Amino acid sequence: MGSMETSQEQYAPKPAAAEGRSYWRWHKDDFFPEPSFASWGAYRSALAATPSRLRDRFTARSTDAIELGAMRRRSENEMTRCLTWWDLTWFGFGSVIGAGIFVLTGQEAHDHAGPAIVLSYVVSGLSAMLSVFCYTEFAVEIPVAGGSFAYLRVELGDVAAFIAAANLILESIIGTAAVARSWTSYLASLINKPSSALRIHTSLTEGYNELDPVAVVVIAVTATTAMLSAKGTSRINWVASAVHVIVILFVIVVGFVHANPKNLTPFMPHGVPGVFRAAAIVYFAYGGFDSIATMAEETKNPSRDIPLGLLGSMSVITVIYCLMALVLSMMQPSTEIDRSAAFSVAFSNVGMHWAQYVVALGALKGMTTVMLVGALGQARYTTHIARSHIIPPVFALVHPRTGTPVNATILIAVCSACIAFFSSLDVLSSLLSISTLFIFMMMATALLVRRYYVRGVTTRTHALRFLVFMAVIIASSAGIAASWGSAPGRWEGYVVLVPAWVLGTLGIQLMVPAARAPKVWGVPLVPWLPSLSIATNLFLMGSLGSQAFARFGMCTALMLIYYVLVGLHATYDVAHDESGEDEGIEYNTADADVAGEKATVKTADVEKASAGDDNNGR
């Protein structure tokens, strides 16, 4: 299956304490320590070998053991195992309930869905829950900070993981910027100003002509807090989130008191396409849950705490979102809903002028915790990505005093602040949604690969069948999305495509034996739920406009240019360092099967290790 990742200790940073080195480093070797960047001549030679290196990276696979062992050691210092299911549950609330529900609800109810925005939240919520199942199984078995990046390195390989990594970083930057822009709008509402009153108006192009210094300050404050302590941030988050839940209950209860069922007519002013287009946009409101998976490395008991934290919080959040969307739709006609501060203006319009301040304050608090938890999760994604050397390894370093990835946090915060200063929310949200949906589709694919293909276990015949059926599932799902996007009213295509999806999924169930069973917690109804996740994510992507795909394509092209020029050669050098060993195990192509089995054993030992880390650290 190509070259297997080795532990590559040659490129792992040496412990700072042993060398007396400061955490803050700016030497070239801290950013580009690989031989391909040692000189201009070496770099030209690396570029000349690009085709062969691309072939190598396409077939490369990591293992559970490498992600849990050698990759973590490249951060020099360990992240502290200090989080429980209670912390993760409140992180779920803090990371998800924010700008999505308070801002995108009004925007999409006004523009696309009307009162049927509640159905948009049902659709996106069901799709999100399917992805939550996939994330939970992976996070329990590979509890590292890399989240989906680490999972895809193991199951789909280096190039697929890079595509995920690039989109994860893009999602992190844009998501933080979008929430920060919303924070400014609600602050203006709180002080009785128009939503854009606190921004600096310029003559730049529409969508980029309102500069937002307030958003920059908020990003800086939340990032600084996240850098100080994961446990301390958790305490701040769960207290703030508890207050936020009280505000949400106020919105729901008092909103229903002032609800008028007549405002639900017409229920679908823009038809079913409007509902699904809104569902694709408001999917952003559910996107924060993947941050919880990145905290697995700091969780005391991943096999118990992650399922409780992820599934528990997301189930409650889905219900809350649907109730809040219904309340907003019943309080005023969809054409009168304010696009920027919908709930505050709705309460003001029904005569409860004082309530708009409660709502605005609650929204501000919710968006603050979204950015706070986001800063934690995003930095941990970035840390593990840097451990692979796709981006400079200096961003993988964990601070010896705080036990947090300070460099990675600063990187995301600075980039997000630059975007938030210039770009409007509507420019950002569709790009963020398509990036999120794309990653979740890849995660569902990786889950099926994990269950049905293990090198040395799955026969060639069964592997070929699995590949064919997966191609049918993905092609039919993409076809359904394309048919809906081009001609929603025509049914002919669905007569062929929907049965094709069913046959592809049924074929895996009946004709491909499972190669691996989950050791602790697993997704139920495999292959149906992961296959449905692929279909729903692709369908929601197809509901987005062409402009979102154009931006996504442009960003992906830029990412691939970076990979060919930099990331490819860094990861190739690291993968082919033959001097590295991981606890006495040398990984190479011939040993791939053995490595995979050892990875399984090592994953089972994570709980023991985490208990030991916790006792030592506390």
XYZ file of C-alpha atoms in Angstrom:
618
model
C 0.000 0.000 0.000
C 2.990 2.284 -0.416
C 5.468 3.484 2.168
C 4.326 3.371 5.769
C 4.911 6.353 8.022
C 7.865 5.871 10.350
C 8.327 7.589 13.670
C 10.857 9.986 12.169
C 12.494 11.037 15.424
C 15.242 12.759 13.421
C 12.772 15.542 12.713
C 11.067 15.540 16.087
C 12.070 18.644 18.066
C 14.428 17.869 20.920
C 13.125 18.593 24.421
C 13.552 22.249 25.192
C 14.555 21.582 28.785
C 17.438 19.338 27.736
C 18.870 21.902 25.377
C 18.007 24.994 27.408
C 16.024 26.304 24.460
C 13.224 28.783 24.754
C 9.728 27.855 23.614
C 9.834 30.884 21.314
C 12.014 29.985 18.324
C 12.476 31.703 15.006
C 15.353 29.829 13.383
C 14.877 28.397 9.878
C 15.383 24.837 11.160
C 12.433 25.233 13.512
C 10.186 25.939 10.536
C 11.770 23.798 7.788
C 14.050 21.122 9.303
C 13.635 18.641 6.417
C 16.492 17.879 3.959
C 14.422 19.095 0.984
C 14.696 22.645 2.333
C 18.321 22.529 3.465
C 19.419 24.581 0.438
C 18.120 25.909 -2.870
C 19.828 23.043 -4.637
C 18.148 20.484 -2.411
C 14.797 22.160 -2.970
C 15.229 22.105 -6.762
C 16.016 18.376 -6.551
C 12.907 17.830 -4.442
C 10.740 19.675 -6.977
C 12.162 17.543 -9.777
C 11.071 14.422 -7.865
C 7.515 15.713 -7.381
C 5.729 13.060 -9.530
C 7.299 10.092 -7.751
C 6.779 11.696 -4.358
C 3.117 12.330 -5.141
C 2.664 8.643 -6.013
C 4.311 7.698 -2.741
C 2.137 10.041 -0.678
C -1.067 8.913 -2.390
C -0.527 5.355 -1.153
C 0.972 6.163 2.258
C -0.918 5.248 5.428
C -0.339 5.995 9.075
C -1.412 3.716 11.958
C -3.240 4.179 15.239
C 0.034 3.561 17.092
C 1.960 6.242 15.198
C -0.740 8.844 15.772
C -0.856 7.979 19.487
C 2.896 7.681 19.946
C 5.506 9.227 17.661
C 3.277 12.061 16.455
C 2.484 13.210 19.988
C 6.153 13.244 20.998
C 6.915 15.876 18.379
C 5.183 18.445 20.573
C 8.018 18.036 23.145
C 5.605 18.460 26.070
C 2.411 16.547 26.819
C -1.024 18.098 26.941
C -2.492 17.541 30.405
C -5.226 14.893 30.760
C -7.643 16.947 32.814
C -11.075 16.836 31.093
C -14.117 14.704 31.980
C -17.471 14.008 30.300
C -18.874 16.989 32.213
C -16.280 19.288 30.622
C -16.908 17.832 27.165
C -20.694 18.170 27.473
C -20.457 21.853 28.291
C -17.790 22.295 25.627
C -20.446 20.907 23.276
C -22.887 23.632 24.303
C -20.217 26.312 24.311
C -18.784 25.375 20.927
C -22.064 25.085 19.038
C -24.676 27.526 20.346
C -23.585 30.943 19.098
C -23.639 32.883 15.848
C -25.285 30.074 13.910
C -28.592 30.130 15.731
C -28.628 33.824 16.620
C -27.611 35.211 13.234
C -27.941 32.640 10.447
C -31.489 31.780 11.540
C -32.671 35.284 10.741
C -30.582 35.523 7.584
C -31.857 32.258 6.098
C -35.471 32.625 7.259
C -35.554 36.024 5.553
C -33.723 35.062 2.360
C -34.488 31.402 1.584
C -36.628 29.266 3.911
C -39.230 31.494 5.530
C -41.002 29.788 8.485
C -39.774 26.457 7.116
C -36.396 27.369 8.613
C -37.366 24.918 11.368
C -37.281 22.127 8.763
C -33.863 23.371 7.645
C -32.598 22.864 11.183
C -34.156 19.394 11.322
C -32.410 18.374 8.072
C -29.019 19.797 9.013
C -29.369 18.426 12.560
C -29.981 14.882 11.327
C -27.011 15.138 8.987
C -24.844 16.507 11.800
C -25.847 13.646 14.121
C -24.726 11.116 11.513
C -21.329 12.817 11.457
C -21.254 12.889 15.272
C -21.566 9.083 15.301
C -18.565 8.753 12.960
C -16.455 11.211 14.947
C -17.264 9.480 18.217
C -16.063 6.054 17.083
C -12.799 7.482 15.772
C -12.194 9.699 18.814
C -12.645 6.762 21.192
C -10.155 4.577 19.322
C -7.612 7.260 18.272
C -7.809 9.862 21.077
C -5.367 12.462 19.776
C -5.581 16.199 19.166
C -5.703 15.869 15.387
C -9.364 14.938 15.121
C -10.437 14.177 11.566
C -6.945 14.904 10.217
C -5.485 12.035 12.245
C -8.376 9.698 11.401
C -8.042 10.336 7.671
C -4.247 9.825 7.756
C -4.882 6.345 9.097
C -7.730 5.304 6.807
C -7.500 7.322 3.561
C -3.839 8.287 3.452
C -1.579 11.290 3.398
C -3.059 13.247 0.484
C -6.644 12.868 1.690
C -5.482 13.964 5.129
C -3.837 17.047 3.631
C -7.053 18.031 1.861
C -8.817 17.664 5.205
C -6.057 19.591 6.984
C -6.260 22.482 4.557
C -10.035 22.636 4.874
C -9.839 22.323 8.651
C -7.512 25.292 8.898
C -9.672 27.236 6.432
C -12.788 26.300 8.430
C -11.113 27.337 11.689
C -10.055 30.728 10.372
C -13.316 31.547 8.605
C -15.483 30.180 11.432
C -13.776 32.321 14.050
C -13.945 35.371 11.789
C -17.663 34.856 11.071
C -18.558 34.544 14.753
C -16.450 37.590 15.639
C -18.265 39.678 13.005
C -21.586 38.559 14.489
C -20.363 39.529 17.950
C -19.952 43.101 16.755
C -23.494 43.171 15.322
C -25.050 42.040 18.582
C -22.972 44.471 20.628
C -24.335 47.285 18.460
C -27.862 46.006 19.045
C -27.226 45.939 22.783
C -26.415 49.650 22.813
C -29.327 50.588 20.509
C -27.249 51.097 17.376
C -27.653 49.690 13.850
C -25.900 46.350 13.395
C -23.023 47.882 11.390
C -22.665 51.024 13.515
C -19.459 49.858 15.235
C -17.713 49.107 11.957
C -15.641 51.486 9.870
C -17.302 52.116 6.500
C -15.025 52.400 3.463
C -15.283 52.540 -0.317
C -13.969 49.002 -0.810
C -15.900 46.315 -2.734
C -19.314 45.353 -1.352
C -18.924 42.609 1.233
C -15.468 43.848 2.222
C -16.202 47.510 2.821
C -17.020 47.433 6.565
C -13.869 47.151 8.684
C -14.414 45.530 12.078
C -11.808 46.356 14.780
C -14.135 45.108 17.561
C -14.022 41.598 16.084
C -10.226 41.687 16.173
C -10.202 42.561 19.881
C -12.663 39.764 20.747
C -10.567 37.186 18.875
C -7.446 38.329 20.719
C -9.099 38.066 24.158
C -10.599 34.593 23.626
C -7.387 33.217 22.100
C -5.353 34.511 25.052
C -7.736 32.853 27.503
C -7.512 29.536 25.633
C -3.707 29.661 25.728
C -3.557 29.881 29.517
C -5.204 26.563 30.542
C -7.566 23.972 29.058
C -9.123 23.165 32.455
C -9.446 26.832 33.363
C -11.097 27.541 30.030
C -13.482 24.647 30.692
C -14.558 26.143 34.023
C -15.223 29.516 32.413
C -17.107 27.828 29.596
C -19.458 25.656 31.631
C -20.444 28.490 33.965
C -21.030 30.822 31.009
C -22.868 28.108 29.058
C -25.174 27.398 32.014
C -26.147 31.067 32.025
C -26.604 30.867 28.278
C -29.026 27.955 28.600
C -31.140 30.086 30.949
C -31.263 32.847 28.325
C -32.252 30.317 25.661
C -35.077 28.983 27.838
C -36.245 32.578 28.290
C -36.246 33.106 24.508
C -38.223 29.912 23.895
C -40.802 30.322 26.674
C -41.433 34.057 26.323
C -41.228 33.803 22.542
C -44.021 31.255 22.428
C -46.123 33.510 24.663
C -45.898 36.209 21.968
C -46.153 33.821 19.035
C -48.739 34.233 16.310
C -49.430 31.095 14.221
C -50.537 33.309 11.316
C -46.881 34.252 10.787
C -46.206 30.674 9.651
C -48.093 31.394 6.411
C -46.775 31.020 3.764
C -44.699 28.234 5.285
C -42.354 27.718 2.302
C -42.264 31.000 0.369
C -39.320 29.778 -1.748
C -40.374 26.114 -1.942
C -38.432 23.016 -0.985
C -35.184 24.245 -2.665
C -35.191 27.199 -0.273
C -35.451 24.840 2.700
C -32.448 22.775 1.621
C -30.377 25.801 0.649
C -30.995 27.229 4.118
C -30.178 23.821 5.647
C -26.785 23.844 3.922
C -26.043 27.324 5.306
C -27.295 26.780 8.875
C -25.213 23.587 9.030
C -22.584 26.067 10.213
C -24.576 26.239 13.476
C -23.738 22.582 14.207
C -20.130 22.712 13.074
C -18.440 23.301 16.417
C -18.924 19.761 17.699
C -15.797 18.492 15.949
C -13.769 20.616 18.384
C -14.726 18.140 21.122
C -13.020 15.293 19.258
C -9.765 17.267 19.202
C -9.776 17.357 23.015
C -9.564 13.553 23.262
C -5.839 13.822 24.006
C -6.688 15.794 27.157
C -9.615 13.582 28.225
C -9.187 11.321 31.266
C -11.312 8.416 30.000
C -11.928 8.799 26.239
C -13.990 5.618 25.786
C -16.575 6.812 28.299
C -16.321 10.587 28.273
C -16.341 11.253 24.513
C -19.597 9.415 23.658
C -21.333 11.030 26.641
C -20.032 14.500 25.821
C -20.535 14.414 22.049
C -23.796 12.529 21.640
C -25.437 13.959 24.747
C -24.768 17.609 24.000
C -25.589 17.384 20.285
C -28.935 15.662 20.874
C -30.081 18.440 23.204
C -28.703 21.174 20.945
C -30.647 19.891 17.918
C -33.917 20.156 19.857
C -33.020 23.647 21.107
C -32.240 24.866 17.584
C -35.535 23.644 16.187
C -37.523 25.273 19.002
C -35.696 28.593 18.624
C -36.218 28.624 14.855
C -39.937 27.942 15.348
C -40.237 30.712 17.950
C -38.609 33.275 15.666
C -40.843 32.319 12.736
C -43.995 32.683 14.851
C -43.061 36.032 16.403
C -43.045 37.971 13.116
C -43.419 37.432 9.342
C -40.275 36.101 7.698
C -40.062 39.163 5.428
C -39.730 41.378 8.508
C -37.072 39.319 10.291
C -33.854 41.276 10.783
C -30.975 39.507 9.031
C -28.257 40.487 11.531
C -29.878 40.544 14.995
C -33.070 38.578 14.445
C -34.086 37.662 17.989
C -33.364 41.054 19.553
C -35.381 42.884 16.911
C -38.215 40.331 17.147
C -38.689 40.943 20.868
C -38.534 44.691 20.309
C -41.253 44.455 17.636
C -43.673 42.677 19.995
C -43.287 45.445 22.572
C -40.720 43.810 24.862
C -38.030 46.406 24.303
C -36.184 45.412 27.476
C -36.055 41.773 26.347
C -33.945 42.646 23.334
C -31.125 43.478 25.732
C -31.420 40.099 27.452
C -31.350 38.348 24.085
C -28.473 40.446 22.769
C -26.478 39.852 25.948
C -27.174 36.110 25.749
C -26.130 36.042 22.111
C -22.916 37.890 22.930
C -22.131 35.414 25.673
C -22.942 32.471 23.407
C -20.723 33.730 20.621
C -17.937 34.401 23.108
C -17.967 30.777 24.309
C -18.098 29.576 20.695
C -14.892 31.483 20.007
C -13.381 30.357 23.315
C -14.001 26.648 22.723
C -13.177 27.104 19.051
C -9.793 28.537 19.982
C -9.103 25.370 21.986
C -10.200 22.925 19.290
C -8.745 24.782 16.330
C -5.330 25.026 17.942
C -5.321 21.290 18.613
C -6.171 20.496 14.996
C -3.345 22.765 13.918
C -0.938 21.208 16.423
C -1.427 17.695 15.065
C -1.243 18.907 11.484
C 2.095 20.530 12.326
C 3.262 17.274 13.927
C 3.004 15.719 10.452
C 5.121 18.612 9.023
C 2.458 19.602 6.476
C 2.817 23.010 8.078
C 6.020 24.035 9.941
C 6.602 21.851 13.035
C 7.168 24.876 15.267
C 3.369 25.108 15.444
C 3.262 21.616 16.995
C 5.031 22.705 20.175
C 3.137 22.504 23.465
C 4.128 25.130 26.029
C 5.884 23.514 29.015
C 4.147 25.700 31.619
C 0.577 25.980 30.325
C 0.382 22.548 28.668
C -1.379 24.190 25.707
C -0.345 24.704 22.037
C 0.387 28.425 22.236
C 2.002 28.784 18.789
C -0.898 27.086 17.010
C -3.426 29.232 18.888
C -1.631 32.412 17.848
C -1.475 31.275 14.200
C -5.238 30.727 13.941
C -6.062 33.886 15.921
C -3.923 36.165 13.754
C -5.299 34.770 10.490
C -8.895 34.934 11.778
C -8.465 38.520 12.940
C -7.221 39.565 9.493
C -10.252 37.966 7.796
C -12.745 39.299 10.353
C -11.432 42.821 9.931
C -12.463 42.910 6.237
C -15.094 40.280 5.337
C -18.865 40.222 5.889
C -20.701 37.207 7.357
C -22.689 36.339 4.224
C -19.442 36.145 2.227
C -17.997 33.795 4.842
C -20.857 31.484 5.814
C -21.405 29.628 2.520
C -17.675 28.920 2.133
C -17.531 27.647 5.709
C -20.540 25.369 5.206
C -19.178 23.720 2.069
C -15.821 23.114 3.744
C -17.504 21.555 6.797
C -19.799 19.354 4.702
C -16.874 18.155 2.576
C -14.853 17.082 5.623
C -17.815 15.295 7.187
C -18.401 13.404 3.940
C -14.755 12.275 4.013
C -15.128 11.188 7.634
C -18.095 8.935 6.802
C -16.079 7.422 3.946
C -13.136 6.804 6.288
C -15.416 5.077 8.796
C -16.573 2.602 6.149
C -12.958 2.001 5.088
C -11.986 1.367 8.719
C -14.740 -1.210 9.182
C -14.423 -3.048 5.856
C -10.776 -2.824 4.782
C -7.742 -3.929 6.791
C -4.533 -4.682 4.955
C -3.654 -8.356 5.273
C -7.151 -9.238 6.476
C -9.413 -8.172 3.600
C -8.935 -10.363 0.514
C -8.290 -8.855 -2.895
C -11.755 -9.913 -4.089
C -13.496 -8.341 -1.139
C -11.361 -5.184 -1.440
C -12.366 -4.832 -5.103
C -16.040 -5.321 -4.258
C -15.798 -2.742 -1.497
C -14.149 -0.247 -3.859
C -16.877 -0.733 -6.474
C -19.722 -0.374 -3.983
C -18.134 2.740 -2.440
C -17.845 4.262 -5.913
C -21.543 3.537 -6.483
C -22.507 5.152 -3.154
C -20.479 8.304 -3.760
C -21.413 8.626 -7.453
C -25.141 8.117 -6.818
C -25.074 10.550 -3.876
C -23.316 13.170 -5.996
C -25.785 12.500 -8.808
C -28.763 13.044 -6.499
C -27.240 16.327 -5.327
C -26.550 17.423 -8.927
C -30.072 16.509 -10.027
C -31.548 18.490 -7.191
C -29.301 21.480 -7.818
C -30.001 21.616 -11.566
C -33.696 20.668 -11.718
C -35.386 20.203 -8.300
C -38.788 19.545 -9.856
C -37.735 16.685 -12.135
C -38.016 13.173 -10.666
C -36.604 11.005 -13.460
C -33.032 11.017 -12.165
C -34.024 9.944 -8.661
C -35.697 6.797 -10.013
C -32.231 5.548 -11.016
C -29.963 7.262 -8.473
C -31.767 6.462 -5.223
C -31.993 2.707 -5.959
C -28.310 2.815 -6.991
C -27.401 4.256 -3.576
C -29.468 1.562 -1.850
C -27.836 -1.206 -3.904
C -24.355 0.136 -3.225
C -24.951 0.183 0.508
C -26.702 -3.193 0.506
C -23.844 -4.641 -1.533
C -21.324 -3.714 1.175
C -23.550 -5.218 3.859
C -24.145 -8.523 2.056
C -21.033 -9.081 -0.063
C -18.137 -7.554 1.921
C -17.360 -9.079 5.330
C -16.442 -6.655 8.113
C -12.683 -6.616 8.675
C -12.648 -4.799 12.008
C -15.099 -4.392 14.879
C -15.060 -1.403 17.244
C -13.412 -2.269 20.558
C -15.382 0.025 22.860
C -18.048 2.091 21.092
C -19.153 1.861 17.488
C -21.509 3.495 15.009
C -24.762 1.500 14.845
C -26.344 0.201 11.626
C -23.108 0.130 9.614
C -22.901 0.526 6.604
C -26.271 2.318 6.402
C -25.676 5.282 8.714
C -22.223 6.195 7.327
C -23.554 5.766 3.774
C -26.507 8.014 4.603
C -24.061 10.550 6.036
C -22.181 10.592 2.719
C -25.448 11.116 0.825
C -26.800 13.880 3.085
C -23.529 15.823 3.192
C -23.169 15.715 -0.596
C -26.830 16.643 -0.986
C -26.456 19.697 1.248
C -23.307 20.681 -0.630
C -25.327 20.509 -3.855
C -27.905 22.858 -2.322
C -25.333 25.646 -2.046
C -25.000 28.168 -4.819
C -22.387 28.101 -7.551
C -20.568 31.015 -5.941
C -19.790 28.881 -2.869
C -18.321 26.159 -5.101
C -16.277 28.719 -7.017
C -14.757 30.057 -3.780
C -14.217 26.513 -2.505
C -12.524 25.515 -5.773
C -10.271 28.567 -5.712
C -9.232 27.924 -2.108
C -8.637 24.221 -2.790
C -6.460 25.061 -5.809
C -4.328 27.397 -3.686
C -4.035 24.704 -1.016
C -2.867 22.127 -3.565
C -0.252 24.536 -4.913
C 1.084 24.905 -1.369
C 1.088 21.119 -0.942
C 3.038 20.495 -4.154
C 5.567 23.219 -3.343
C 5.993 22.650 0.400
C 3.832 20.101 2.247
C 4.535 17.170 -0.084
C 8.303 17.383 0.307
C 8.216 17.932 4.074
C 5.982 14.918 4.704
C 7.929 12.775 2.223
C 11.209 13.493 4.037
C 9.669 12.729 7.401
C 8.084 9.482 6.164
C 11.385 8.228 4.703
C 13.624 8.869 7.672
C 14.761 5.281 8.255
C 16.534 6.084 11.521
C 13.380 6.612 13.560
C 11.822 3.967 15.737
C 8.624 3.988 17.712
C 9.203 2.051 20.916
C 11.310 -0.514 19.107
C 8.939 -0.966 16.158
C 10.200 -0.002 12.727
C 7.378 0.732 10.308
C 7.771 0.151 6.603
C 5.778 -1.200 3.691
C 6.501 -4.839 4.427
C 5.508 -4.440 8.061
C 2.248 -2.624 7.390
C 0.056 -5.511 8.446
C 1.992 -6.081 11.672
C 1.920 -2.343 12.371
C -1.824 -2.267 12.005
C -2.238 -5.093 14.497
C 0.142 -3.453 16.956
C -1.817 -0.221 16.548
C -4.933 -2.046 17.697
C -3.169 -3.266 20.818
C -1.772 0.176 21.554
C -5.139 1.841 21.149
C -6.563 -0.507 23.753
C -3.867 0.689 26.158
C -4.866 4.346 25.913
C -7.105 4.193 28.970
C -4.279 2.821 31.119
C -1.931 5.499 29.830
C -4.453 8.261 30.423
C -5.038 7.082 33.998
C -1.305 7.120 34.604
C -0.901 10.578 33.067
C -3.725 11.876 35.201
C -2.238 10.510 38.421
C 1.163 11.929 37.582
C -0.152 15.288 36.483
C -2.510 15.800 39.386
